[in-house]
Amino acid sequence: MKPIAFLLCTLALLGCNKTAQDIEWQGRCFPNEFLSEASFITSNNGDSAFDSDMSDAPILYFPGTYVAKHIPSFKTLGITGNDSQINLSLPVNFEPKWKPAQHFDTNTLEKFFDEPSLYVSKERGPFDFLLYTKSENNYLYWGDCMHSSKASYDCFRTMELEDMNLRYSVHKDNIATYKDIEKFIFEHLSMWECR
Amino acid sequence: MSSNTSLAISHQEKTFHAVGNLEAFWKSRLDKKDPVARIGYALWVSDTQKLKMEIMKGDSSFWNYQGFAYWEFMARSTVVNLAVGLNKGGFHGDVKTMREKIKEVGAHVAYFHMRFVTNDFKKKIGNIPGKLSLKQMADYHKAAFKDFNIPGHFYGGTWLELVPDEIEFSLYGDLYCHDCDTNTGYVGSSK
């Protein structure tokens, strides 16, 4: 009995307190309730048409209602291309480190209408655009956005996290809350560090 | 198609999507050997003979050594799953509104595909920029489905883990119909 008790104590102190369906990855213990079901796919099932290089990183999915409990201004319903209502959520992915080119020609940028702390190119195409943030002497890449209709769009915001990148998706109606969203994500990642 | 064709989403593909031409969108992706286009094209092709021809003339390894009957069944199963999933998520309607809603979901999935492929291409993720893994495909399908209240498990991680049962096929099978717009054979949940 003593060895078993010792083993349990050791696991409790050193290991993750995780259930069978949680995922431990890169020093974090991700609870199952915030994992996309796609996190558990580990192969292409022999289908060689797909890209054979598959990330083992978990895929996070925060339901909009959960995010809204932490960020009251987060909107849980949005409009899609056909003017129909869709649920808004917060999907988060880990990606390999990627350094975007920085934008140096500041004369071509203007404040972004939906979020004045972001900047967008004055000349842009009908389908997609890039957003930048302003640092002391420079404009830094913030993310890529694509229109789902003339009136709406979604963005992939890319951030650095340790030796990898973190990417989340944000709808037009929630872009003004992006700073709160990032605080929310980092708080959860900190909370999930394995103890 | 040459083997070095870029898998990036073209301006023309974005235009096809913007005008709601999902058949042309997926045909263009199919020509680039985008693996997701196999089911995308099978779903939205206006005449199944075109799908048959593409499979017959195509590279059998790209089609995963499966013939027309397999891909046509996968497309039919997908439509039935979407209809059942929409019902589970609280959407009810007659055949016309269900078809329209399924097309909305299809357009939303294609939009997610464009975003994921663009991101993958730009950041050179994986072995081939712009080509997704099955995990990436499942990732955005599940997210897109949840936007419409369709439970995530209605999209299978393999091609389709969740094959509809006979009752579901009899209820919704006729929704997979190319160039048809009648209610014949459809017994919607509202009836």
Tab-separated table of C-alpha atoms in Angstrom:
chain	number	residue	atom	x	y	z
A	1	MET	CA	0.000	0.000	0.000
A	2	LYS	CA	2.831	2.351	0.880
A	3	PRO	CA	4.454	2.215	-2.597
A	4	ILE	CA	1.119	2.981	-4.262
A	5	ALA	CA	0.501	5.910	-1.938
A	6	PHE	CA	4.017	7.177	-2.659
A	7	LEU	CA	3.471	6.854	-6.411
A	8	LEU	CA	0.177	8.746	-6.231
A	9	CYS	CA	1.757	11.516	-4.158
A	10	THR	CA	4.684	11.772	-6.590
A	11	LEU	CA	2.341	11.989	-9.574
A	12	ALA	CA	0.271	14.622	-7.826
A	13	LEU	CA	3.358	16.696	-7.064
A	14	LEU	CA	5.335	16.253	-10.279
A	15	GLY	CA	2.891	15.238	-12.948
A	16	CYS	CA	-0.125	16.816	-14.541
A	17	ASN	CA	-3.411	16.431	-12.764
A	18	LYS	CA	-5.020	15.479	-16.012
A	19	THR	CA	-7.756	13.143	-17.076
A	20	ALA	CA	-7.327	10.614	-19.860
A	21	GLN	CA	-8.792	12.997	-22.416
A	22	ASP	CA	-6.689	15.998	-21.520
A	23	ILE	CA	-3.565	16.677	-23.562
A	24	GLU	CA	-0.152	17.440	-22.109
A	25	TRP	CA	1.994	19.343	-24.596
A	26	GLN	CA	5.021	21.614	-24.254
A	27	GLY	CA	4.674	21.875	-20.472
A	28	ARG	CA	0.991	22.643	-20.452
A	29	CYS	CA	-1.956	20.474	-19.506
A	30	PHE	CA	-4.874	21.348	-21.752
A	31	PRO	CA	-8.292	20.448	-20.344
A	32	ASN	CA	-10.471	18.405	-22.639
A	33	GLU	CA	-13.381	20.847	-22.461
A	34	PHE	CA	-11.357	23.439	-24.381
A	35	LEU	CA	-9.903	21.079	-26.987
A	36	SER	CA	-11.288	20.764	-30.499
A	37	GLU	CA	-12.087	17.150	-31.372
A	38	ALA	CA	-9.563	17.595	-34.187
A	39	SER	CA	-6.808	17.688	-31.544
A	40	PHE	CA	-7.028	13.910	-31.286
A	41	ILE	CA	-6.376	13.208	-34.971
A	42	THR	CA	-2.888	11.775	-35.276
A	43	SER	CA	-2.661	10.555	-38.860
A	44	ASN	CA	-4.036	11.017	-42.362
A	45	ASN	CA	-5.359	7.443	-42.219
A	46	GLY	CA	-3.227	6.389	-45.152
A	47	ASP	CA	-4.651	9.033	-47.471
A	48	SER	CA	-1.537	10.278	-49.277
A	49	ALA	CA	-3.305	13.212	-50.917
A	50	PHE	CA	-3.075	15.219	-47.690
A	51	ASP	CA	0.010	16.962	-46.408
A	52	SER	CA	1.908	14.266	-44.544
A	53	ASP	CA	3.469	16.673	-42.036
A	54	MET	CA	1.004	16.791	-39.178
A	55	SER	CA	1.337	18.968	-36.101
A	56	ASP	CA	0.959	17.236	-32.747
A	57	ALA	CA	-0.122	20.497	-31.122
A	58	PRO	CA	-3.537	20.594	-29.484
A	59	ILE	CA	-6.193	22.813	-31.033
A	60	LEU	CA	-8.055	25.023	-28.593
A	61	TYR	CA	-11.683	25.966	-28.926
A	62	PHE	CA	-13.378	28.388	-26.539
A	63	PRO	CA	-17.161	28.582	-27.013
A	64	GLY	CA	-18.370	32.148	-27.399
A	65	THR	CA	-20.592	31.917	-24.320
A	66	TYR	CA	-17.570	30.980	-22.197
A	67	VAL	CA	-15.486	33.847	-23.591
A	68	ALA	CA	-18.346	36.283	-23.003
A	69	LYS	CA	-18.412	35.337	-19.311
A	70	HIS	CA	-14.831	36.615	-19.060
A	71	ILE	CA	-15.124	39.409	-21.625
A	72	PRO	CA	-18.624	40.923	-21.415
A	73	SER	CA	-18.130	42.899	-24.644
A	74	PHE	CA	-17.372	39.715	-26.636
A	75	LYS	CA	-20.240	39.143	-29.070
A	76	THR	CA	-21.465	35.558	-29.357
A	77	LEU	CA	-23.518	36.020	-32.521
A	78	GLY	CA	-22.428	37.411	-35.870
A	79	ILE	CA	-23.542	37.623	-39.475
A	80	THR	CA	-22.071	35.514	-42.244
A	81	GLY	CA	-21.862	36.063	-45.999
A	82	ASN	CA	-25.516	35.237	-46.672
A	83	ASP	CA	-26.719	37.524	-43.884
A	84	SER	CA	-27.538	34.544	-41.718
A	85	GLN	CA	-26.677	34.421	-38.069
A	86	ILE	CA	-23.737	32.353	-36.883
A	87	ASN	CA	-22.221	31.586	-33.492
A	88	LEU	CA	-18.976	33.375	-32.734
A	89	SER	CA	-16.308	31.499	-30.819
A	90	LEU	CA	-12.585	31.684	-30.171
A	91	PRO	CA	-10.489	28.987	-31.913
A	92	VAL	CA	-6.785	29.072	-31.037
A	93	ASN	CA	-3.973	27.197	-32.808
A	94	PHE	CA	-0.294	26.714	-32.139
A	95	GLU	CA	1.929	27.098	-35.164
A	96	PRO	CA	5.642	26.861	-35.965
A	97	LYS	CA	7.639	30.040	-35.448
A	98	TRP	CA	7.176	32.419	-38.363
A	99	LYS	CA	8.621	35.904	-38.699
A	100	PRO	CA	6.510	38.187	-40.873
A	101	ALA	CA	8.059	40.962	-42.877
A	102	GLN	CA	7.663	44.293	-41.151
A	103	HIS	CA	5.983	47.181	-42.850
A	104	PHE	CA	8.237	50.188	-43.175
A	105	ASP	CA	6.392	52.445	-45.599
A	106	THR	CA	4.261	54.214	-43.021
A	107	ASN	CA	2.771	56.594	-45.585
A	108	THR	CA	0.714	53.817	-47.091
A	109	LEU	CA	-1.065	52.971	-43.836
A	110	GLU	CA	-4.099	54.455	-42.192
A	111	LYS	CA	-6.005	53.813	-38.970
A	112	PHE	CA	-8.335	50.850	-39.231
A	113	PHE	CA	-11.983	51.895	-39.027
A	114	ASP	CA	-13.151	49.064	-36.738
A	115	GLU	CA	-10.246	49.322	-34.281
A	116	PRO	CA	-8.189	52.543	-34.202
A	117	SER	CA	-5.170	50.933	-32.521
A	118	LEU	CA	-4.678	48.903	-35.714
A	119	TYR	CA	-3.509	50.093	-39.122
A	120	VAL	CA	-4.396	48.963	-42.614
A	121	SER	CA	-3.051	49.660	-46.067
A	122	LYS	CA	-4.788	52.553	-47.825
A	123	GLU	CA	-4.883	50.521	-51.011
A	124	ARG	CA	-6.292	47.062	-50.604
A	125	GLY	CA	-8.017	44.426	-52.693
A	126	PRO	CA	-11.656	43.391	-52.478
A	127	PHE	CA	-11.094	40.142	-50.612
A	128	ASP	CA	-8.348	40.409	-48.021
A	129	PHE	CA	-6.109	42.818	-46.153
A	130	LEU	CA	-3.363	42.902	-43.543
A	131	LEU	CA	-3.449	44.699	-40.223
A	132	TYR	CA	-0.537	46.231	-38.323
A	133	THR	CA	0.092	47.561	-34.840
A	134	LYS	CA	2.241	50.567	-34.123
A	135	SER	CA	5.350	50.180	-32.021
A	136	GLU	CA	7.710	52.999	-31.035
A	137	ASN	CA	9.390	53.410	-34.407
A	138	ASN	CA	7.705	50.865	-36.552
A	139	TYR	CA	4.560	49.105	-37.677
A	140	LEU	CA	4.413	45.429	-36.829
A	141	TYR	CA	2.377	42.739	-38.532
A	142	TRP	CA	-0.781	41.984	-36.536
A	143	GLY	CA	-2.662	39.527	-38.741
A	144	ASP	CA	-4.428	38.613	-41.968
A	145	CYS	CA	-8.093	39.275	-42.640
A	146	MET	CA	-10.441	37.948	-45.301
A	147	HIS	CA	-13.907	39.160	-46.235
A	148	SER	CA	-16.791	36.700	-45.893
A	149	SER	CA	-19.025	39.300	-47.548
A	150	LYS	CA	-18.780	42.968	-48.465
A	151	ALA	CA	-19.801	43.917	-44.943
A	152	SER	CA	-18.007	41.312	-42.865
A	153	TYR	CA	-14.648	39.687	-42.393
A	154	ASP	CA	-12.632	37.466	-40.057
A	155	CYS	CA	-8.983	37.789	-39.106
A	156	PHE	CA	-6.230	35.421	-38.113
A	157	ARG	CA	-4.208	37.217	-35.481
A	158	THR	CA	-0.674	35.797	-35.118
A	159	MET	CA	1.414	36.322	-31.978
A	160	GLU	CA	4.708	35.004	-30.710
A	161	LEU	CA	4.604	32.610	-27.772
A	162	GLU	CA	7.922	31.242	-26.512
A	163	ASP	CA	9.485	29.320	-29.413
A	164	MET	CA	6.300	29.070	-31.422
A	165	ASN	CA	3.436	31.171	-32.742
A	166	LEU	CA	-0.085	31.417	-31.477
A	167	ARG	CA	-2.903	32.150	-33.876
A	168	TYR	CA	-6.510	32.910	-33.099
A	169	SER	CA	-9.474	33.763	-35.245
A	170	VAL	CA	-11.542	36.852	-34.595
A	171	HIS	CA	-14.688	38.089	-36.310
A	172	LYS	CA	-15.221	41.706	-37.353
A	173	ASP	CA	-17.709	42.246	-34.537
A	174	ASN	CA	-15.120	41.262	-31.913
A	175	ILE	CA	-11.988	42.886	-33.275
A	176	ALA	CA	-12.377	45.854	-30.921
A	177	THR	CA	-11.979	43.442	-27.998
A	178	TYR	CA	-8.726	41.939	-29.275
A	179	LYS	CA	-6.627	43.146	-26.340
A	180	ASP	CA	-9.029	41.516	-23.888
A	181	ILE	CA	-9.045	38.351	-26.008
A	182	GLU	CA	-5.256	38.137	-25.850
A	183	LYS	CA	-5.235	38.692	-22.108
A	184	PHE	CA	-7.866	35.949	-21.805
A	185	ILE	CA	-5.790	33.496	-23.875
A	186	PHE	CA	-2.553	34.162	-22.008
A	187	GLU	CA	-4.281	33.877	-18.647
A	188	HIS	CA	-5.602	30.455	-19.622
A	189	LEU	CA	-2.223	29.306	-20.942
A	190	SER	CA	-0.631	30.386	-17.684
A	191	MET	CA	-3.329	28.617	-15.696
A	192	TRP	CA	-2.694	25.413	-17.635
A	193	GLU	CA	1.024	25.142	-16.974
A	194	CYS	CA	1.575	21.621	-15.633
A	195	ARG	CA	2.411	21.501	-11.967
B	1	MET	CA	-2.066	20.173	-64.070
B	2	SER	CA	1.646	20.635	-63.617
B	3	SER	CA	3.084	19.320	-60.388
B	4	ASN	CA	4.403	22.725	-59.356
B	5	THR	CA	1.078	24.547	-59.515
B	6	SER	CA	0.717	26.800	-56.503
B	7	LEU	CA	-1.908	25.747	-54.009
B	8	ALA	CA	-2.496	29.355	-53.003
B	9	ILE	CA	-6.076	30.561	-53.254
B	10	SER	CA	-6.358	32.499	-56.498
B	11	HIS	CA	-8.234	35.733	-57.096
B	12	GLN	CA	-10.566	33.791	-59.365
B	13	GLU	CA	-11.325	31.257	-56.633
B	14	LYS	CA	-12.160	34.079	-54.240
B	15	THR	CA	-14.465	35.495	-56.896
B	16	PHE	CA	-16.170	32.120	-57.412
B	17	HIS	CA	-16.794	31.967	-53.675
B	18	ALA	CA	-18.025	35.550	-53.494
B	19	VAL	CA	-20.665	34.912	-56.162
B	20	GLY	CA	-21.693	31.618	-54.553
B	21	ASN	CA	-20.388	29.328	-57.306
B	22	LEU	CA	-19.155	26.484	-55.128
B	23	GLU	CA	-18.895	24.063	-58.053
B	24	ALA	CA	-16.455	26.331	-59.893
B	25	PHE	CA	-14.561	27.034	-56.674
B	26	TRP	CA	-14.001	23.362	-55.892
B	27	LYS	CA	-13.303	22.468	-59.533
B	28	SER	CA	-10.502	24.996	-59.542
B	29	ARG	CA	-9.167	23.534	-56.289
B	30	LEU	CA	-9.524	20.024	-57.724
B	31	ASP	CA	-7.420	21.015	-60.730
B	32	LYS	CA	-4.666	21.964	-58.267
B	33	LYS	CA	-4.950	18.603	-56.512
B	34	ASP	CA	-6.196	20.107	-53.295
B	35	PRO	CA	-7.256	16.976	-51.352
B	36	VAL	CA	-10.254	18.682	-49.752
B	37	ALA	CA	-11.633	19.393	-53.221
B	38	ARG	CA	-12.430	15.703	-53.759
B	39	ILE	CA	-15.384	15.886	-51.375
B	40	GLY	CA	-16.008	19.589	-52.042
B	41	TYR	CA	-16.437	18.986	-55.753
B	42	ALA	CA	-18.457	15.807	-55.196
B	43	LEU	CA	-20.832	17.824	-53.017
B	44	TRP	CA	-21.404	20.775	-55.284
B	45	VAL	CA	-20.952	19.420	-58.819
B	46	SER	CA	-24.067	20.071	-60.911
B	47	ASP	CA	-23.896	16.745	-62.732
B	48	THR	CA	-22.438	13.619	-61.158
B	49	GLN	CA	-21.175	12.526	-64.591
B	50	LYS	CA	-18.600	15.310	-64.295
B	51	LEU	CA	-17.407	13.844	-61.001
B	52	LYS	CA	-17.208	10.405	-62.588
B	53	MET	CA	-15.102	11.785	-65.427
B	54	GLU	CA	-12.729	13.569	-63.034
B	55	ILE	CA	-12.187	10.369	-61.062
B	56	MET	CA	-11.744	8.268	-64.209
B	57	LYS	CA	-9.182	10.571	-65.779
B	58	GLY	CA	-7.470	11.452	-62.491
B	59	ASP	CA	-4.551	10.043	-60.546
B	60	SER	CA	-5.881	7.085	-58.572
B	61	SER	CA	-3.557	7.790	-55.635
B	62	PHE	CA	-5.000	11.310	-55.390
B	63	TRP	CA	-8.458	9.748	-55.237
B	64	ASN	CA	-7.143	7.420	-52.514
B	65	TYR	CA	-7.714	4.417	-54.814
B	66	GLN	CA	-11.457	4.870	-54.444
B	67	GLY	CA	-13.916	5.051	-57.297
B	68	PHE	CA	-16.943	7.143	-58.127
B	69	ALA	CA	-19.304	5.077	-55.939
B	70	TYR	CA	-17.180	5.791	-52.853
B	71	TRP	CA	-16.901	9.560	-53.379
B	72	GLU	CA	-20.523	9.889	-54.380
B	73	PHE	CA	-21.500	8.015	-51.202
B	74	MET	CA	-19.250	10.263	-49.128
B	75	ALA	CA	-20.915	13.333	-50.596
B	76	ARG	CA	-24.396	11.902	-50.023
B	77	SER	CA	-23.470	10.995	-46.425
B	78	THR	CA	-22.134	14.489	-45.860
B	79	VAL	CA	-25.386	16.085	-46.975
B	80	VAL	CA	-27.420	13.749	-44.765
B	81	ASN	CA	-25.096	14.433	-41.829
B	82	LEU	CA	-25.448	18.164	-42.377
B	83	ALA	CA	-29.236	17.911	-42.427
B	84	VAL	CA	-29.322	15.776	-39.265
B	85	GLY	CA	-26.755	18.033	-37.610
B	86	LEU	CA	-28.729	21.169	-38.480
B	87	ASN	CA	-31.846	19.558	-37.011
B	88	LYS	CA	-29.942	18.653	-33.839
B	89	GLY	CA	-28.767	22.250	-33.683
B	90	GLY	CA	-32.325	23.550	-33.783
B	91	PHE	CA	-32.775	24.339	-37.484
B	92	HIS	CA	-35.952	23.029	-39.070
B	93	GLY	CA	-37.409	23.678	-42.453
B	94	ASP	CA	-38.809	22.250	-45.645
B	95	VAL	CA	-36.646	20.870	-48.420
B	96	LYS	CA	-36.057	24.274	-49.993
B	97	THR	CA	-34.957	26.008	-46.824
B	98	MET	CA	-32.872	22.998	-45.784
B	99	ARG	CA	-31.083	23.030	-49.161
B	100	GLU	CA	-30.462	26.743	-48.806
B	101	LYS	CA	-29.121	26.298	-45.289
B	102	ILE	CA	-26.847	23.447	-46.393
B	103	LYS	CA	-25.524	25.687	-49.145
B	104	GLU	CA	-24.854	28.398	-46.534
B	105	VAL	CA	-22.887	25.886	-44.495
B	106	GLY	CA	-21.060	24.849	-47.681
B	107	ALA	CA	-20.146	28.449	-48.454
B	108	HIS	CA	-18.977	28.947	-44.879
B	109	VAL	CA	-16.816	25.813	-45.045
B	110	ALA	CA	-15.322	27.004	-48.350
B	111	TYR	CA	-14.561	30.360	-46.696
B	112	PHE	CA	-12.788	28.581	-43.843
B	113	HIS	CA	-10.904	26.524	-46.415
B	114	MET	CA	-9.672	29.656	-48.155
B	115	ARG	CA	-8.514	31.147	-44.859
B	116	PHE	CA	-6.732	27.985	-43.727
B	117	VAL	CA	-5.062	27.386	-47.080
B	118	THR	CA	-3.965	31.025	-47.288
B	119	ASN	CA	-2.513	30.852	-43.777
B	120	ASP	CA	-0.796	27.531	-44.505
B	121	PHE	CA	0.630	28.828	-47.773
B	122	LYS	CA	1.868	32.090	-46.322
B	123	LYS	CA	3.532	30.523	-43.299
B	124	LYS	CA	4.776	27.480	-45.225
B	125	ILE	CA	3.239	25.059	-42.733
B	126	GLY	CA	3.873	21.373	-43.344
B	127	ASN	CA	5.659	19.768	-46.277
B	128	ILE	CA	3.772	21.550	-49.015
B	129	PRO	CA	2.606	25.151	-48.536
B	130	GLY	CA	-1.132	25.429	-49.107
B	131	LYS	CA	-1.786	21.718	-48.738
B	132	LEU	CA	-3.633	20.866	-45.527
B	133	SER	CA	-3.337	17.757	-43.374
B	134	LEU	CA	-6.423	15.797	-42.441
B	135	LYS	CA	-6.118	17.307	-38.955
B	136	GLN	CA	-6.211	20.859	-40.335
B	137	MET	CA	-9.212	19.976	-42.481
B	138	ALA	CA	-11.049	18.491	-39.504
B	139	ASP	CA	-10.132	21.532	-37.415
B	140	TYR	CA	-11.883	24.065	-39.599
B	141	HIS	CA	-14.815	21.820	-40.511
B	142	LYS	CA	-15.657	21.307	-36.856
B	143	ALA	CA	-15.337	25.029	-36.152
B	144	ALA	CA	-17.459	25.946	-39.182
B	145	PHE	CA	-20.131	23.409	-38.207
B	146	LYS	CA	-20.317	24.786	-34.663
B	147	ASP	CA	-20.944	28.246	-36.087
B	148	PHE	CA	-24.252	26.785	-37.299
B	149	ASN	CA	-24.926	24.899	-34.063
B	150	ILE	CA	-24.071	21.593	-35.745
B	151	PRO	CA	-22.366	19.424	-33.113
B	152	GLY	CA	-18.673	18.926	-33.919
B	153	HIS	CA	-18.965	15.154	-34.050
B	154	PHE	CA	-21.171	15.401	-37.140
B	155	TYR	CA	-17.947	15.839	-39.035
B	156	GLY	CA	-15.842	12.690	-38.841
B	157	GLY	CA	-12.108	12.908	-38.259
B	158	THR	CA	-11.530	10.300	-40.926
B	159	TRP	CA	-13.477	10.947	-44.057
B	160	LEU	CA	-16.669	10.109	-42.283
B	161	GLU	CA	-16.712	8.223	-39.039
B	162	LEU	CA	-20.334	9.018	-38.641
B	163	VAL	CA	-22.162	7.375	-41.512
B	164	PRO	CA	-25.862	8.173	-41.384
B	165	ASP	CA	-28.216	5.300	-40.677
B	166	GLU	CA	-30.948	4.019	-42.988
B	167	ILE	CA	-33.639	6.142	-41.383
B	168	GLU	CA	-31.578	9.288	-41.830
B	169	PHE	CA	-30.852	8.379	-45.426
B	170	SER	CA	-34.531	7.835	-46.107
B	171	LEU	CA	-35.366	11.163	-44.478
B	172	TYR	CA	-32.687	13.335	-46.005
B	173	GLY	CA	-31.016	11.354	-48.805
B	174	ASP	CA	-32.852	13.226	-51.521
B	175	LEU	CA	-31.279	16.482	-50.413
B	176	TYR	CA	-28.202	15.275	-52.279
B	177	CYS	CA	-29.622	15.975	-55.649
B	178	HIS	CA	-27.967	17.797	-58.501
B	179	ASP	CA	-30.020	20.232	-60.499
B	180	CYS	CA	-33.210	19.448	-58.625
B	181	ASP	CA	-35.537	21.780	-56.853
B	182	THR	CA	-38.679	19.838	-56.021
B	183	ASN	CA	-39.843	18.383	-52.730
B	184	THR	CA	-40.249	14.906	-54.214
B	185	GLY	CA	-39.244	12.173	-51.831
B	186	TYR	CA	-38.418	14.491	-48.972
B	187	VAL	CA	-40.021	14.050	-45.596
B	188	GLY	CA	-38.637	16.852	-43.505
B	189	SER	CA	-38.600	16.827	-39.746
B	190	SER	CA	-41.223	19.533	-39.740
B	191	LYS	CA	-43.694	17.146	-41.367
